[in-house]
């Protein structure tokens, strides 16, 4: 069964993801990592990760019209052991829903609602199928992350495409130059907390001015749209 945190309605706060993004050349990644080690601890402060992420869309399309906007993409995030990516038994499966981002341009970060539900047992893809979803696309993310002040997660990773569906061993870099994506992410547990969290992220980015330019991504690129053909 699937279980996880979900905040809806007036009885519980909504979970908001606040983030900034940047891009670092492969040759500059070691300097960024050294900076993170200095800010967050030492070389042992880095957490390595390997995620196989599958996007899923409704198996039955909503007819063209206003109701189609209510169709949402779900993501199945499979966290694998970096040292043993074929060890499915050790994998952690999480169903992710990332809502439409706020269109406001005066925030210091991208803001969007997020819900995560961990699948503790059974077949996660089959569970999504029972929910009425089907496979859409997939990719692999490899890298590491640091936790700053126990609040801000700084993720440094590279994206890979799979030449063979479902086989993480067939992963090939999307960017032949080996650039690294940098994400700074923090959670606001209510709408009232969002402005303060965005201010804190905006302050944090100044610590990386000499290493990476962290920016607010245009909300149009983060919208949860279904790519119906």
Coordinates of C-alpha atoms in Angstrom, one line a residue:
X1 CA 0.0 0.0 0.0
X2 CA 1.0 3.6 -0.4
X3 CA 1.2 6.0 2.5
X4 CA 2.7 9.5 3.0
X5 CA 2.1 13.1 4.0
X6 CA -0.8 14.8 2.2
X7 CA -2.1 18.2 3.2
X8 CA -5.5 19.2 1.8
X9 CA -8.4 21.4 2.7
X10 CA -8.6 23.7 5.7
X11 CA -7.9 21.1 8.4
X12 CA -4.2 20.8 7.6
X13 CA -1.5 23.1 6.1
X14 CA -0.3 22.8 2.5
X15 CA 3.2 21.7 1.8
X16 CA 5.1 24.1 -0.6
X17 CA 8.4 23.4 -2.3
X18 CA 10.6 26.6 -2.6
X19 CA 13.6 26.2 -4.9
X20 CA 16.4 27.8 -7.0
X21 CA 18.2 26.3 -9.9
X22 CA 21.6 26.7 -11.5
X23 CA 24.0 25.1 -13.9
X24 CA 27.7 24.4 -13.4
X25 CA 30.3 23.3 -15.9
X26 CA 32.0 20.0 -15.3
X27 CA 35.3 21.7 -14.8
X28 CA 33.9 23.9 -12.0
X29 CA 32.0 21.2 -10.1
X30 CA 35.0 20.3 -7.8
X31 CA 35.2 24.0 -6.6
X32 CA 31.5 24.0 -5.8
X33 CA 31.7 20.7 -3.9
X34 CA 34.6 22.1 -1.8
X35 CA 32.5 25.1 -1.0
X36 CA 29.6 22.9 0.1
X37 CA 31.9 20.8 2.3
X38 CA 33.1 24.0 4.0
X39 CA 29.5 25.3 4.5
X40 CA 27.9 22.0 5.5
X41 CA 30.6 20.0 7.3
X42 CA 33.3 17.9 5.8
X43 CA 33.8 15.4 2.9
X44 CA 31.5 12.9 4.8
X45 CA 28.6 15.4 4.7
X46 CA 27.8 14.5 1.1
X47 CA 25.0 12.1 0.5
X48 CA 25.3 10.2 -2.8
X49 CA 22.1 9.4 -4.7
X50 CA 20.8 7.6 -7.8
X51 CA 17.2 8.2 -8.8
X52 CA 15.3 6.5 -11.6
X53 CA 12.4 8.8 -12.2
X54 CA 9.3 7.7 -14.3
X55 CA 6.7 10.2 -15.3
X56 CA 3.1 8.9 -15.7
X57 CA 0.0 10.4 -17.3
X58 CA -3.7 9.5 -17.2
X59 CA -4.4 6.4 -19.3
X60 CA -7.6 8.0 -20.5
X61 CA -7.4 11.5 -21.8
X62 CA -9.9 14.1 -20.6
X63 CA -11.7 15.6 -23.6
X64 CA -10.4 19.0 -24.8
X65 CA -11.9 21.7 -22.6
X66 CA -11.5 23.4 -19.2
X67 CA -11.5 20.1 -17.3
X68 CA -8.4 18.9 -19.0
X69 CA -6.4 21.3 -16.9
X70 CA -7.3 19.1 -13.9
X71 CA -5.3 16.2 -15.4
X72 CA -1.9 16.0 -13.7
X73 CA 1.3 14.1 -14.2
X74 CA 2.6 11.9 -11.4
X75 CA 6.2 10.8 -10.9
X76 CA 7.5 7.5 -9.6
X77 CA 10.8 8.2 -8.0
X78 CA 12.9 5.0 -7.4
X79 CA 15.8 5.7 -5.2
X80 CA 18.5 3.0 -5.8
X81 CA 21.8 2.3 -4.0
X82 CA 24.5 4.1 -6.1
X83 CA 26.9 1.3 -5.5
X84 CA 24.4 -1.4 -6.6
X85 CA 21.8 0.1 -9.0
X86 CA 20.4 -3.2 -9.9
X87 CA 19.4 -4.1 -6.3
X88 CA 15.7 -3.5 -6.6
X89 CA 15.1 -5.0 -3.2
X90 CA 17.0 -2.1 -1.6
X91 CA 15.1 0.6 -3.6
X92 CA 12.8 3.2 -2.1
X93 CA 9.7 4.0 -4.2
X94 CA 7.9 7.3 -3.9
X95 CA 5.0 8.7 -5.8
X96 CA 5.4 12.4 -6.3
X97 CA 2.9 15.0 -7.2
X98 CA 4.2 18.5 -8.0
X99 CA 1.5 21.0 -8.6
X100 CA 1.4 24.1 -10.7
X101 CA 4.0 26.7 -9.6
X102 CA 3.0 30.2 -8.5
X103 CA 3.2 32.6 -11.4
X104 CA 4.4 35.5 -9.2
X105 CA 7.7 37.0 -10.3
X106 CA 8.5 38.9 -7.1
X107 CA 9.3 35.7 -5.1
X108 CA 12.9 35.0 -4.3
X109 CA 12.4 31.3 -5.3
X110 CA 10.2 29.1 -7.4
X111 CA 7.2 27.9 -5.3
X112 CA 4.9 25.0 -6.0
X113 CA 2.8 22.6 -3.9
X114 CA 4.1 19.1 -3.5
X115 CA 2.9 15.8 -2.1
X116 CA 5.0 12.7 -1.6
X117 CA 3.6 9.2 -0.9
X118 CA 6.1 6.3 -0.2
X119 CA 5.1 2.9 -1.5
X120 CA 6.2 0.6 1.3
X121 CA 5.3 -2.8 -0.4
X122 CA 4.1 -4.3 -3.6
X123 CA 4.6 -3.3 -7.2
X124 CA 4.8 0.5 -7.5
X125 CA 4.3 0.8 -11.3
X126 CA 1.3 -1.6 -11.0
X127 CA -0.1 0.5 -8.2
X128 CA 0.0 3.6 -10.5
X129 CA -1.7 1.6 -13.2
X130 CA -4.5 0.8 -10.8
X131 CA -4.8 4.5 -10.2
X132 CA -5.4 5.0 -13.9
X133 CA -2.0 6.1 -15.0
X134 CA 0.4 4.9 -17.7
X135 CA 4.1 5.3 -18.5
X136 CA 5.1 8.5 -20.3
X137 CA 8.9 9.0 -20.0
X138 CA 11.8 8.3 -17.7
X139 CA 15.3 9.5 -16.8
X140 CA 18.1 8.9 -14.3
X141 CA 19.6 11.4 -11.9
X142 CA 23.0 10.8 -10.4
X143 CA 24.8 13.0 -8.0
X144 CA 25.0 14.0 -4.4
X145 CA 23.4 16.4 -1.9
X146 CA 24.3 18.4 1.2
X147 CA 22.0 19.7 4.0
X148 CA 22.6 23.2 5.1
X149 CA 21.4 24.3 8.5
X150 CA 19.2 21.2 8.6
X151 CA 16.7 23.1 6.3
X152 CA 18.1 23.7 2.9
X153 CA 18.9 20.7 0.6
X154 CA 21.5 21.5 -2.0
X155 CA 21.4 18.9 -4.8
X156 CA 24.2 18.6 -7.4
X157 CA 23.4 16.1 -10.1
X158 CA 23.5 15.1 -13.7
X159 CA 20.7 13.8 -15.9
X160 CA 20.8 10.6 -18.0
X161 CA 18.5 9.2 -20.6
X162 CA 17.9 5.5 -20.9
X163 CA 18.6 3.8 -24.2
X164 CA 16.7 0.7 -23.0
X165 CA 13.4 1.3 -21.2
X166 CA 13.6 0.5 -17.5
X167 CA 17.3 -0.5 -17.6
X168 CA 19.3 2.0 -15.5
X169 CA 22.5 0.4 -16.7
X170 CA 21.8 1.7 -20.2
X171 CA 21.8 5.3 -18.9
X172 CA 23.7 7.8 -21.1
X173 CA 24.4 11.5 -20.2
X174 CA 21.9 14.0 -21.7
X175 CA 24.6 16.7 -21.8
X176 CA 27.8 15.5 -23.6
X177 CA 29.7 18.3 -21.8
X178 CA 28.9 16.8 -18.4
X179 CA 27.3 19.9 -16.9
X180 CA 25.8 19.6 -13.4
X181 CA 22.4 20.9 -12.3
X182 CA 22.3 22.6 -8.9
X183 CA 19.1 22.8 -6.9
X184 CA 18.5 24.5 -3.6
X185 CA 15.2 23.2 -2.1
X186 CA 13.4 24.0 1.2
X187 CA 9.9 23.2 2.4
X188 CA 7.3 25.7 3.7
X189 CA 4.6 23.9 5.6
X190 CA 2.0 26.7 5.1
X191 CA 1.4 29.6 2.8
X192 CA 2.3 32.0 5.6
X193 CA 5.8 30.5 5.8
X194 CA 6.5 30.8 2.0
X195 CA 7.7 34.5 2.0
X196 CA 10.2 33.9 4.9
X197 CA 11.5 30.7 3.3
X198 CA 12.0 32.5 -0.1
X199 CA 13.9 35.2 1.7
X200 CA 16.2 32.7 3.3
X201 CA 16.9 31.0 0.0
X202 CA 17.6 34.3 -1.6
X203 CA 20.1 35.0 1.2
X204 CA 21.6 31.6 0.8
X205 CA 22.3 32.0 -2.9
X206 CA 24.8 34.8 -2.2
X207 CA 27.0 32.2 -0.5
X208 CA 27.5 30.6 -4.0
X209 CA 27.9 33.8 -6.1
X210 CA 31.5 32.8 -7.0
X211 CA 30.5 29.2 -7.9
X212 CA 27.1 29.1 -9.5
X213 CA 24.3 31.5 -10.5
X214 CA 21.1 30.3 -8.8
X215 CA 17.9 31.7 -10.4
X216 CA 14.2 31.4 -10.3
X217 CA 12.9 29.2 -13.1
X218 CA 10.2 30.7 -15.2
X219 CA 6.9 29.1 -13.9
X220 CA 5.9 28.1 -17.5
X221 CA 8.7 25.5 -17.4
X222 CA 7.6 24.0 -14.1
X223 CA 3.9 23.7 -14.9
X224 CA 2.4 20.2 -14.4
X225 CA 1.1 19.8 -17.9
X226 CA 0.1 16.6 -19.6
X227 CA 2.0 16.2 -23.0
X228 CA -1.0 14.8 -24.9
X229 CA -0.2 14.3 -28.5

